[in-house]
Amino acid sequence: MLPLTLPPFKINHYCLSFLFLTQGISLVLAGSEIQLESSDFSTDFTIQLQATDSTEMVTWWFPEGATSFKLPIAAGVEVDPKNPAQIKWLLESRSWSLMELPVLGANYGDQTLIIIAPWPHYGKIVAGKSLGIRIELPPGRLDASPVEIVTVRRPATPLAAAHAFRDWRKSAKELGAIPPVRTLGQKISDLPKVERLLGAPHFYLWGSALFSDHDVPRNKWVGFAKALNNSPSSSFGDKLTQLFAPEQREQLKELSQSDWPAAYLTQGVADTINAALTDSSLLGLNETAHPTEVSGQNKAAFKSQFPHFLKPTDQWGDGFSKPLLDAISEAGIDRANLVLSDLYGYSAKPDVAAYAKELGFLIGPYDSYHSVHSPEAEPDDTWETAQFDKDAFEVGRVINFDGSGHGGFKGIGYHFSPQAAWPYVQDRVNGIVSQTNYSTWFIDCDATGECFDDYHALHSANRMDDSQLRRHRLNWIESSKGMVVGSEGGSIVFADVIHYGHGVNTPYIGHLSPAFKDKQSPHFLGRHWPPHQPEMYFKPIPVPPGLNAPYFDPVNRIPLYQAAVGDELVTTHHWNFDSLKFADIEHTRELIEILYMVPPMYHLNRAIWETRKEKILKHYTFWSPLHRKLAPAPLIDFEYLSDDRLIQRSTFLTPEGEVSITVNFGSQPQAGLTPFSVEVGGAISLSQMSYQALPNEG
């Protein structure tokens, strides 16, 4: 690459306009606007700018006249500048961070002009008369990040930008903030249990962690409620019911007088018992006793008082339970990545975690250090992972340039400085794994690349400092605790320190359509209720029409992310939009998962497993053996085999040779493929080489 360093100039201070010519490269600068004037470059080159004492922003624009753009949005989309709907989407949508994958391409005839941003922390994709990258530095921090782009010219192919990015990472002497390549193969060599991700669907497990309505046989619930309601004075059952709120006691009484146990009553009573089983006062235990020890002794005492009503304690629970693990295993699934729906710090089950590992599954909690809440917050205004202590809340918050606190998720509390959070990360992780030997650990938000400028005097940081601190804690979980590490997102900046990411192939799009929040709309995402099975995650809905393209329409999708870094980590959907969330496009998403080699994701508890089992097993039987072979293999080619782009082929390079996956996304037979079907070919031999997706339900 030829580096071109322009003299220092004042960005956004006064207008400079001149023509810079070298090696046939043409640039026009006007204030903060930099237009690349020619797409017919004879060489690859790097442009570096140095700002002086002014603000804050510079925008690099592609030359006008592109026939298509290849963008790292939702793992890869292609946008046609002549398509009014697509351009409207670009102009009306918010700008997109470059942190996930800082490369984009524009086609001009038989060439693709590619821009790479080695320092993406302050960069975003913007749209105007063309498309560009904007780098915007914060107040007082003009030295926070170099202002640099790398431009590359390649023959026009769907994956030209991805392959140029791979080549650049291998050959460049300076990668900026982008880490060197660490492949899945290398990660498996360093930590062998990472291999369990290959061929593993991702399951989020929901339901009461200690006790559920499954733990009393249905025909014994009324008798159990009577016995519990009439517990002898000072017995364990009596002390337990003393912890019930008045409305919960009424629910228990109603259940004890029922002819048949209504589900809402058994669920309500089970949830109340579950919460009470972590109370140390029931058996007069020391308040400092570990929650796992407290719950274990309480469960034993509870079972001993009601032995004829309660199932064995090792069978208790809903999503996080041996019965569900047995059901998954006995169905033929021998690999799965099981993520709990919360931290479960007060209701861990060491025996269940150990059993999951015996079955070959990865299992671990959902943790976060994104927000910090007041210790005095009301229960409905906080959540477990954001609860620390007074010092964390008052001293650990991120501070804005104006001295205000940087508001946390959903506007509650504040964002938590990674520097201030570090002792709490160690205490929490060490405390939990000392009791429960998890095999994986998921930290929400870290690998999205959402990093903050912090002006707090005690932990001042720019976004690159922030990301380095997050990288440190993610790496510590692998290197110190030997766990497989997951996070929300899959930013390239974190690709070497995580093993899997949620939210790349389907990102969070809940803010992009008002219908998602309209309770009268068929597209309403659902309530965050009931706790064991929240509608938001379990209720199937049709996708809002305006979001089908570009997020799910295969005609607009390209495997840009998979081709660039897919052999370095395993990525899948955001948990709000699992594989079955959109009922009307289930088949499309199923086929994309196979074509791109992306794991399916499902929300489960014991009841829902029975309703989803057939779909899960059908997909698993075909997809899992393929993924075990192809997950560590680079995606080297992607083709459209029909004019309507509904016949597509991806090609992976394995040690044995090339393997192709050909998909018909159409509802009509074409190119020898039946509707909604897959054919696998090349250097691979499996018991099942073809597949047909189930019909839609939506």
XYZ file of C-alpha atoms in Angstrom:
698
model
C 0.000 0.000 0.000
C 1.249 3.532 -0.759
C 0.685 5.794 2.302
C -0.338 9.360 1.463
C -0.148 11.772 4.396
C -1.842 15.094 3.805
C -0.496 18.133 5.682
C -2.266 19.055 8.931
C -5.414 21.029 8.302
C -8.339 22.301 10.313
C -11.274 19.971 9.826
C -14.616 21.798 9.858
C -12.930 25.124 10.623
C -12.673 26.747 7.254
C -13.044 25.417 3.767
C -9.986 24.144 1.956
C -10.474 23.059 -1.627
C -7.683 21.695 -3.786
C -6.881 18.806 -6.045
C -4.333 16.226 -4.882
C -2.838 14.107 -7.639
C -0.350 11.254 -7.345
C -0.098 7.831 -8.937
C -3.283 8.628 -10.863
C -5.280 9.143 -7.641
C -7.642 12.088 -7.579
C -8.984 13.598 -4.344
C -11.019 16.728 -3.763
C -11.046 18.217 -0.260
C -13.607 20.768 0.856
C -13.617 21.358 4.584
C -14.503 18.042 6.158
C -15.601 16.443 2.871
C -13.159 14.266 0.933
C -14.358 12.976 -2.421
C -12.536 10.120 -4.130
C -12.881 11.360 -7.693
C -11.790 8.331 -9.706
C -12.643 4.673 -9.336
C -10.015 3.657 -11.890
C -7.045 3.508 -9.536
C -3.861 1.889 -10.736
C -2.642 1.007 -7.249
C -3.857 0.370 -3.724
C -3.116 3.203 -1.345
C -3.549 4.517 2.183
C -4.625 8.062 3.026
C -3.813 9.557 6.420
C -5.042 12.895 7.747
C -3.741 14.797 10.731
C -6.127 17.205 12.426
C -4.944 20.266 14.346
C -6.861 22.165 17.007
C -10.304 22.247 15.463
C -13.224 19.819 15.494
C -14.034 16.847 14.844
C -15.198 15.280 11.625
C -14.078 14.125 8.214
C -16.102 12.188 5.622
C -14.638 10.078 2.833
C -17.064 9.730 -0.088
C -17.040 7.096 -2.807
C -17.075 8.484 -6.350
C -20.563 8.941 -7.706
C -21.862 6.504 -10.298
C -21.491 3.206 -8.429
C -23.715 0.409 -9.713
C -23.922 -1.305 -6.307
C -22.638 -1.040 -2.753
C -21.503 -3.968 -0.599
C -22.067 -3.038 3.049
C -21.220 -4.768 6.363
C -24.755 -4.370 7.714
C -26.492 -7.469 9.143
C -23.378 -9.475 8.158
C -23.591 -8.297 4.542
C -26.069 -6.564 2.239
C -25.932 -5.342 -1.335
C -27.631 -2.045 -2.162
C -28.593 -0.907 -5.659
C -28.284 2.906 -5.965
C -31.008 2.863 -8.639
C -33.501 1.108 -6.361
C -35.634 3.866 -4.731
C -36.722 1.672 -1.802
C -33.162 0.683 -0.976
C -31.873 4.245 -1.240
C -34.777 5.433 0.929
C -33.781 2.837 3.523
C -30.181 4.053 3.418
C -31.137 7.699 3.764
C -33.790 7.238 6.451
C -32.002 4.697 8.607
C -29.525 5.801 11.179
C -25.851 5.634 10.288
C -24.081 2.356 10.987
C -21.032 1.841 13.133
C -17.944 0.480 11.424
C -16.939 -1.525 14.471
C -18.391 -4.837 13.338
C -16.521 -5.001 10.047
C -14.803 -1.824 8.780
C -14.837 -2.589 5.077
C -17.258 -1.642 2.304
C -17.167 -1.789 -1.459
C -18.650 -0.030 -4.462
C -18.871 -1.522 -7.955
C -17.922 0.515 -11.023
C -18.220 -1.611 -14.153
C -15.926 -4.581 -13.742
C -14.106 -3.078 -10.754
C -14.876 -2.910 -7.061
C -13.452 0.012 -5.102
C -12.990 -1.052 -1.486
C -12.444 1.153 1.567
C -11.010 -0.248 4.799
C -10.911 1.764 8.033
C -8.085 0.417 10.241
C -9.197 2.619 13.155
C -12.996 2.111 13.207
C -13.830 3.284 16.756
C -15.030 6.707 15.639
C -16.237 5.672 12.207
C -19.670 5.120 10.688
C -21.236 4.556 7.284
C -23.216 7.534 5.993
C -25.360 8.105 2.904
C -25.860 11.214 0.813
C -25.383 11.806 -2.893
C -23.002 8.859 -2.626
C -21.929 6.592 0.211
C -19.094 7.246 2.574
C -17.259 6.727 5.844
C -17.417 9.486 8.444
C -14.891 9.705 11.255
C -16.012 11.996 14.051
C -13.795 12.706 17.036
C -15.178 13.821 20.411
C -14.668 17.218 22.062
C -11.147 17.707 23.323
C -9.966 14.391 21.877
C -8.642 15.120 18.401
C -5.770 12.751 19.132
C -8.105 9.903 20.146
C -7.736 8.072 16.838
C -5.788 8.297 13.591
C -7.915 9.446 10.650
C -7.031 6.955 7.982
C -8.464 4.838 5.186
C -7.019 2.128 2.982
C -8.381 1.886 -0.562
C -8.138 -1.270 -2.643
C -9.220 -2.025 -6.209
C -10.277 -5.556 -7.150
C -12.229 -7.239 -9.962
C -15.951 -7.001 -9.246
C -17.247 -10.100 -7.455
C -19.841 -10.388 -4.660
C -17.093 -11.065 -2.085
C -14.367 -8.749 -3.418
C -14.513 -6.518 -0.325
C -14.326 -9.465 2.083
C -11.386 -11.062 0.314
C -9.542 -7.737 0.021
C -9.967 -7.294 3.769
C -8.551 -10.792 4.413
C -5.581 -10.106 2.128
C -4.917 -6.758 3.800
C -4.883 -8.325 7.283
C -2.346 -10.898 6.139
C 0.009 -8.480 4.337
C -0.272 -5.067 6.004
C 2.592 -4.022 8.271
C 0.227 -1.879 10.349
C -3.315 -3.101 11.124
C -4.372 -0.168 13.271
C -6.925 -1.352 15.846
C -7.665 -4.581 13.958
C -6.177 -7.656 15.692
C -4.118 -10.231 13.799
C -5.945 -13.326 12.606
C -6.642 -16.018 15.214
C -8.583 -18.768 13.492
C -11.051 -21.192 15.002
C -8.466 -23.882 14.420
C -5.953 -21.947 16.509
C -8.542 -21.332 19.213
C -9.381 -25.039 19.349
C -5.679 -25.841 19.659
C -5.392 -23.356 22.540
C -8.618 -24.487 24.252
C -9.887 -27.867 22.984
C -13.445 -27.431 24.316
C -13.970 -24.695 21.669
C -14.373 -27.606 19.247
C -17.782 -28.255 20.858
C -19.078 -25.115 19.089
C -18.723 -26.899 15.753
C -22.119 -28.308 14.818
C -23.761 -26.899 17.967
C -27.124 -25.073 17.848
C -27.440 -22.228 20.344
C -30.183 -22.540 22.963
C -31.268 -19.918 25.476
C -32.706 -21.707 28.513
C -35.625 -20.072 30.323
C -37.569 -20.907 33.451
C -37.278 -20.955 37.211
C -33.754 -21.899 38.087
C -34.403 -23.897 41.267
C -38.044 -24.996 41.322
C -40.767 -25.005 38.678
C -44.326 -26.168 38.200
C -42.892 -29.303 36.528
C -41.544 -30.452 39.891
C -44.918 -31.539 41.266
C -46.886 -34.063 39.172
C -49.925 -32.318 37.706
C -52.378 -34.607 39.521
C -50.703 -33.835 42.872
C -50.614 -30.048 42.714
C -53.884 -29.431 44.549
C -52.969 -31.877 47.316
C -49.520 -30.327 47.585
C -50.996 -26.824 47.820
C -53.288 -27.996 50.651
C -50.390 -29.583 52.505
C -48.178 -26.516 52.085
C -50.963 -24.147 53.073
C -51.618 -26.207 56.230
C -47.970 -26.716 57.194
C -47.452 -27.243 60.946
C -46.290 -24.207 62.873
C -42.506 -23.639 62.714
C -42.036 -26.321 60.066
C -40.011 -25.547 56.960
C -43.213 -25.229 54.921
C -44.663 -22.787 57.450
C -41.526 -20.638 57.373
C -41.564 -20.790 53.583
C -45.149 -19.540 53.308
C -44.375 -16.751 55.784
C -42.188 -15.311 53.035
C -45.157 -15.186 50.638
C -46.662 -11.750 49.983
C -50.423 -11.464 50.736
C -51.418 -11.882 47.079
C -49.160 -14.942 46.807
C -50.806 -16.528 49.854
C -54.176 -15.948 48.216
C -52.914 -17.699 45.110
C -51.758 -20.683 47.182
C -55.118 -20.787 48.951
C -57.023 -20.638 45.646
C -54.933 -23.492 44.265
C -55.539 -25.606 47.402
C -59.310 -25.210 46.926
C -59.347 -25.925 43.185
C -60.769 -29.022 41.526
C -57.921 -29.011 38.993
C -54.626 -27.047 38.996
C -54.847 -24.132 36.570
C -51.505 -23.371 34.919
C -51.452 -19.739 36.036
C -51.845 -20.856 39.666
C -49.197 -23.584 39.610
C -46.786 -21.280 37.786
C -47.380 -18.466 40.252
C -46.917 -20.658 43.327
C -43.822 -22.324 41.828
C -42.257 -18.921 41.072
C -42.873 -17.813 44.659
C -41.318 -20.983 46.084
C -38.382 -20.627 43.723
C -37.611 -17.104 44.961
C -37.936 -18.153 48.608
C -35.506 -21.064 48.321
C -32.540 -18.675 48.221
C -33.457 -17.139 51.615
C -30.902 -17.983 54.316
C -33.376 -17.263 57.141
C -35.449 -20.387 56.416
C -32.882 -22.607 58.129
C -31.171 -19.913 60.148
C -28.059 -20.023 57.959
C -25.384 -17.357 58.095
C -26.269 -14.413 55.884
C -22.823 -14.642 54.320
C -23.349 -18.254 53.193
C -22.999 -18.750 49.462
C -26.373 -18.742 47.618
C -25.665 -22.198 46.191
C -25.156 -23.635 49.665
C -28.310 -21.899 50.941
C -30.499 -23.140 48.103
C -29.108 -26.678 48.370
C -29.965 -26.989 52.055
C -33.373 -25.375 51.563
C -34.235 -27.762 48.722
C -33.327 -30.768 50.866
C -35.458 -29.536 53.786
C -38.373 -28.781 51.481
C -38.239 -32.230 49.883
C -38.039 -33.937 53.283
C -41.297 -32.309 54.431
C -43.224 -33.124 51.241
C -41.628 -36.346 49.930
C -44.861 -37.716 48.427
C -45.634 -34.578 46.407
C -42.244 -33.415 45.140
C -40.112 -35.098 42.509
C -36.448 -35.822 43.368
C -34.530 -32.586 43.804
C -32.059 -33.428 41.025
C -35.023 -33.336 38.617
C -36.186 -29.862 39.651
C -36.160 -26.827 37.404
C -37.398 -25.748 34.004
C -34.961 -24.634 31.324
C -31.871 -25.134 33.455
C -32.643 -28.705 34.492
C -31.594 -32.290 33.965
C -34.966 -33.313 32.469
C -34.572 -30.791 29.634
C -30.948 -31.790 29.047
C -32.024 -35.427 28.925
C -34.775 -34.609 26.439
C -32.339 -32.780 24.141
C -29.734 -35.530 24.368
C -32.167 -38.410 23.936
C -33.539 -36.726 20.804
C -30.116 -37.180 19.194
C -28.496 -33.786 19.770
C -24.980 -34.434 21.018
C -23.693 -30.867 20.747
C -25.329 -27.647 21.923
C -24.305 -24.276 23.290
C -26.617 -23.657 26.249
C -26.791 -20.079 27.524
C -28.887 -19.327 30.583
C -31.388 -16.500 30.235
C -29.745 -14.587 33.100
C -26.782 -14.663 35.448
C -28.519 -17.046 37.896
C -25.939 -15.962 40.456
C -28.266 -16.760 43.340
C -29.655 -19.996 41.989
C -26.829 -21.875 40.317
C -27.026 -25.643 39.897
C -23.566 -27.217 39.969
C -24.993 -30.681 39.350
C -26.865 -29.598 36.218
C -23.844 -27.738 34.811
C -21.675 -30.816 35.393
C -24.293 -33.040 33.761
C -24.437 -30.793 30.680
C -20.702 -31.165 30.253
C -20.997 -34.962 30.568
C -23.458 -34.884 27.672
C -21.001 -32.905 25.536
C -22.823 -29.566 25.818
C -21.352 -26.163 26.559
C -23.272 -24.359 29.301
C -22.915 -21.021 31.039
C -24.619 -17.857 32.292
C -25.597 -14.610 30.603
C -23.532 -11.888 32.248
C -23.078 -8.149 31.637
C -21.084 -5.178 32.860
C -22.715 -2.690 30.514
C -24.808 -0.783 33.071
C -24.550 -0.041 36.775
C -27.709 0.657 38.813
C -28.361 2.237 42.164
C -28.263 -0.333 44.991
C -31.508 1.287 46.161
C -33.362 0.786 42.862
C -36.783 -0.837 43.043
C -36.886 -4.461 41.798
C -38.824 -3.494 38.667
C -36.219 -0.824 37.822
C -33.133 -2.991 37.810
C -31.814 -6.411 36.823
C -29.349 -8.842 38.300
C -26.314 -8.186 36.103
C -26.429 -4.404 36.738
C -26.463 -4.702 40.541
C -23.157 -3.930 42.225
C -22.493 -1.647 45.212
C -22.639 2.047 46.089
C -19.046 2.731 45.027
C -19.614 1.123 41.632
C -22.734 3.231 41.099
C -21.299 6.535 42.266
C -17.673 6.276 41.157
C -17.818 3.712 38.343
C -20.218 5.487 35.996
C -19.021 6.793 32.631
C -19.017 10.606 32.567
C -19.844 12.740 29.525
C -17.815 15.775 28.385
C -20.300 18.097 30.126
C -19.939 16.271 33.437
C -23.246 14.386 33.293
C -23.489 10.639 33.695
C -23.719 8.535 30.540
C -27.170 6.906 30.749
C -27.303 3.109 30.855
C -29.370 0.622 28.863
C -33.016 1.711 28.592
C -32.021 4.949 30.316
C -31.664 3.194 33.677
C -28.580 3.918 35.761
C -25.340 4.619 33.935
C -22.906 2.883 31.674
C -20.202 1.171 33.700
C -16.549 2.086 33.101
C -14.640 -1.098 32.160
C -11.709 0.114 34.267
C -13.922 0.590 37.320
C -15.758 -2.678 36.578
C -12.643 -4.865 36.498
C -12.550 -5.785 40.233
C -16.270 -6.595 40.072
C -15.733 -8.800 37.012
C -13.129 -10.811 38.901
C -15.239 -11.084 42.055
C -18.377 -12.145 40.205
C -16.794 -14.661 37.862
C -14.531 -16.128 40.535
C -17.410 -16.410 42.989
C -19.757 -18.162 40.599
C -17.275 -20.574 39.013
C -15.981 -21.570 42.448
C -19.424 -23.097 43.013
C -20.524 -24.019 39.499
C -18.005 -25.252 36.945
C -19.427 -23.698 33.802
C -17.811 -24.394 30.428
C -18.797 -21.133 28.710
C -19.392 -17.547 29.763
C -21.450 -15.018 27.790
C -20.899 -11.281 28.365
C -23.587 -9.082 26.868
C -22.673 -5.983 24.816
C -18.861 -6.189 24.932
C -18.189 -7.426 21.387
C -20.782 -5.165 19.750
C -17.990 -2.598 19.624
C -20.105 -0.063 21.517
C -17.339 1.712 23.424
C -17.504 5.024 25.260
C -15.578 8.228 25.722
C -15.266 8.599 29.476
C -14.273 11.967 30.986
C -14.256 10.766 34.588
C -11.080 11.969 36.328
C -10.503 8.560 37.958
C -10.947 6.426 34.839
C -10.668 8.683 31.803
C -10.752 6.712 28.554
C -11.340 7.154 24.862
C -13.132 4.501 22.840
C -9.962 2.644 21.999
C -8.963 2.547 25.672
C -12.463 1.290 26.504
C -12.273 -1.496 23.921
C -8.845 -2.590 25.169
C -10.244 -2.976 28.697
C -13.164 -5.023 27.389
C -10.769 -7.159 25.349
C -8.742 -7.754 28.505
C -11.656 -9.107 30.520
C -12.876 -11.308 27.678
C -9.393 -12.726 27.198
C -9.051 -13.236 30.974
C -12.124 -15.481 31.036
C -10.510 -17.795 28.483
C -6.910 -17.651 29.694
C -7.598 -17.695 33.441
C -10.809 -19.715 33.664
C -10.496 -21.957 30.617
C -14.023 -21.162 29.437
C -15.385 -20.725 25.923
C -16.205 -17.017 25.613
C -19.275 -15.537 23.963
C -20.582 -12.022 23.639
C -23.224 -9.954 21.949
C -21.957 -8.972 18.532
C -18.819 -10.071 16.754
C -16.859 -6.893 16.117
C -13.610 -7.524 14.304
C -11.875 -5.632 17.129
C -12.861 -8.524 19.442
C -12.687 -11.426 16.988
C -9.525 -12.862 18.516
C -10.750 -12.819 22.155
C -14.204 -14.386 21.756
C -15.253 -17.740 20.351
C -18.869 -16.975 19.452
C -21.072 -13.931 19.004
C -24.820 -13.365 19.078
C -26.302 -10.587 16.958
C -24.227 -10.547 13.783
C -26.299 -12.458 11.243
C -29.540 -10.979 12.548
C -28.733 -7.797 14.472
C -31.076 -6.041 16.869
C -33.692 -4.362 14.648
C -36.410 -3.785 17.261
C -36.019 -0.007 16.920
C -36.509 0.028 13.133
C -40.289 -0.475 12.969
C -42.964 1.138 15.180
C -45.036 -2.029 14.680
C -42.652 -3.961 16.939
C -43.855 -1.875 19.897
C -47.508 -1.518 18.877
C -49.552 -3.933 21.012
C -52.345 -3.887 18.412
C -50.033 -4.848 15.561
C -49.476 -8.437 14.381
C -45.775 -7.487 14.408
C -45.741 -6.646 18.147
C -42.629 -8.283 19.601
C -44.467 -9.253 22.774
C -44.258 -8.533 26.470
C -41.288 -9.375 28.614
C -43.643 -11.705 30.507
C -44.128 -14.305 31.891
C -40.619 -14.737 33.340
C -40.313 -18.411 32.398
C -41.458 -17.826 28.811
C -41.404 -14.132 27.779
C -43.523 -13.373 24.730
C -40.749 -11.137 23.404
C -38.602 -14.205 22.785
C -41.098 -17.030 22.325
C -43.989 -15.484 20.376
C -43.704 -15.991 16.582
C -44.680 -12.964 14.474
C -44.505 -11.970 10.799
C -41.623 -9.686 9.884
C -42.710 -6.076 9.162
C -42.743 -5.728 5.354
C -40.309 -2.818 5.357
C -37.645 -4.910 7.066
C -37.741 -8.048 4.934
C -35.311 -6.374 2.545
C -32.478 -5.940 3.117
C -32.286 -7.842 6.401
C -33.780 -11.177 5.308
C -34.289 -11.165 1.532
C -31.599 -13.446 0.071
C -31.581 -11.343 -3.093
C -30.079 -8.492 -1.064
C -27.993 -10.518 1.385
C -24.356 -11.452 0.808
C -22.073 -13.427 3.163
C -19.645 -10.525 3.555
C -18.898 -11.093 7.249
C -18.661 -14.867 6.861
C -16.200 -14.542 4.001
C -14.094 -11.970 5.857
C -13.852 -13.571 9.318
C -16.237 -16.544 9.471
C -13.444 -19.050 10.033
C -12.258 -17.129 13.110
C -15.369 -17.317 15.291
C -18.931 -18.656 15.295
C -21.693 -16.072 14.972
C -25.473 -16.214 14.852
C -28.586 -14.131 15.588
C -29.463 -11.612 18.262
C -31.482 -13.325 20.978
C -34.500 -11.076 20.302
C -34.760 -12.611 16.825
C -34.029 -16.314 17.103
C -34.446 -18.701 14.176
C -38.200 -19.128 14.788
C -39.161 -15.546 15.685
C -40.410 -14.612 12.204
C -42.928 -17.283 11.257
C -43.428 -16.093 7.663
C -39.748 -16.351 6.686
C -38.619 -19.364 8.721
C -37.661 -21.260 5.572
C -35.583 -18.357 4.226
C -33.611 -17.957 7.432
C -33.167 -21.715 7.683
C -31.679 -21.836 4.192
C -29.402 -18.842 4.848
C -28.112 -20.591 7.975
C -27.141 -23.549 5.811
C -25.743 -21.517 2.893
C -23.591 -19.321 5.152
C -22.901 -22.017 7.811
C -24.492 -20.012 10.631
C -25.786 -21.827 13.746
C -29.516 -21.754 14.449
C -30.670 -20.187 17.709
C -33.722 -21.201 19.751
C -35.348 -20.194 23.034
C -36.364 -23.180 25.129
C -37.949 -24.340 28.328
C -39.356 -27.769 29.089
C -42.813 -27.085 27.655
C -41.606 -25.313 24.500
C -39.115 -28.069 23.689
C -41.998 -30.393 22.946
C -43.550 -27.942 20.460
C -40.280 -27.030 18.698
C -38.527 -30.387 18.780
C -39.528 -31.530 15.295
C -38.245 -28.389 13.552
C -35.065 -28.274 15.592
C -34.177 -31.908 14.923
C -34.904 -31.718 11.190
C -32.554 -28.776 10.760
C -29.925 -30.148 13.170
C -29.657 -33.504 11.439
C -28.568 -31.853 8.180
C -26.838 -28.661 9.333
C -24.748 -30.000 12.242
C -22.557 -32.512 10.341
C -21.868 -29.846 7.710
C -20.963 -27.192 10.256
C -18.514 -29.525 12.010
C -16.596 -29.763 8.724
C -17.028 -26.214 7.412
C -17.013 -23.885 10.435
C -13.182 -23.719 10.500
C -13.006 -23.418 6.685
C -12.847 -20.054 4.879
C -15.741 -19.143 2.600
C -13.887 -18.532 -0.656
C -16.633 -17.978 -3.224
C -20.264 -16.914 -3.557
C -22.269 -17.009 -6.787
C -25.713 -16.268 -8.193
C -26.678 -19.104 -10.516
C -29.946 -17.626 -11.813
C -30.998 -14.227 -13.124
C -33.477 -13.783 -10.268
C -30.687 -14.522 -7.756
C -32.783 -17.165 -6.024
C -30.272 -19.902 -6.855
C -27.116 -19.208 -4.860
C -23.939 -21.131 -4.139
C -21.325 -20.727 -1.442
C -17.965 -22.505 -1.566
C -15.749 -23.361 1.406
C -12.147 -24.489 1.278
C -11.439 -27.483 3.537
C -8.119 -29.348 3.873
C -9.646 -32.055 1.642
C -10.722 -29.582 -1.046
C -13.627 -27.328 -1.987
C -17.162 -27.943 -0.707
C -20.129 -26.238 -2.352
C -23.598 -25.558 -0.930
C -26.266 -24.679 -3.502
C -29.643 -23.330 -2.401
C -32.922 -22.656 -4.194
C -34.678 -19.887 -2.250
C -37.563 -19.874 -4.719
C -40.990 -21.478 -4.537
C -40.543 -23.038 -8.000
C -38.146 -25.769 -9.224
C -35.081 -24.259 -10.870
C -31.612 -25.391 -11.976
C -32.448 -28.963 -10.997
C -33.362 -27.968 -7.427
C -36.785 -28.381 -5.846
C -38.305 -25.354 -4.055
C -36.600 -24.231 -0.826
C -33.933 -26.915 -1.111
C -30.198 -27.451 -0.660
C -27.607 -29.603 -2.437
C -24.080 -30.180 -1.105
C -21.193 -31.215 -3.334
C -17.423 -31.388 -3.540
C -14.827 -32.860 -1.207
C -17.217 -34.093 1.424
C -19.266 -37.221 2.019
C -22.129 -37.183 4.493
C -25.130 -39.415 4.992
C -27.404 -36.568 3.908
C -26.299 -34.368 0.991
C -29.635 -32.674 0.219
C -32.306 -30.920 2.246
C -35.702 -29.284 1.857
C -36.949 -26.633 4.286
C -40.278 -27.025 6.041
C -43.155 -24.886 4.712
C -43.834 -21.582 6.432
C -46.456 -21.235 9.128
C -46.778 -17.470 9.052
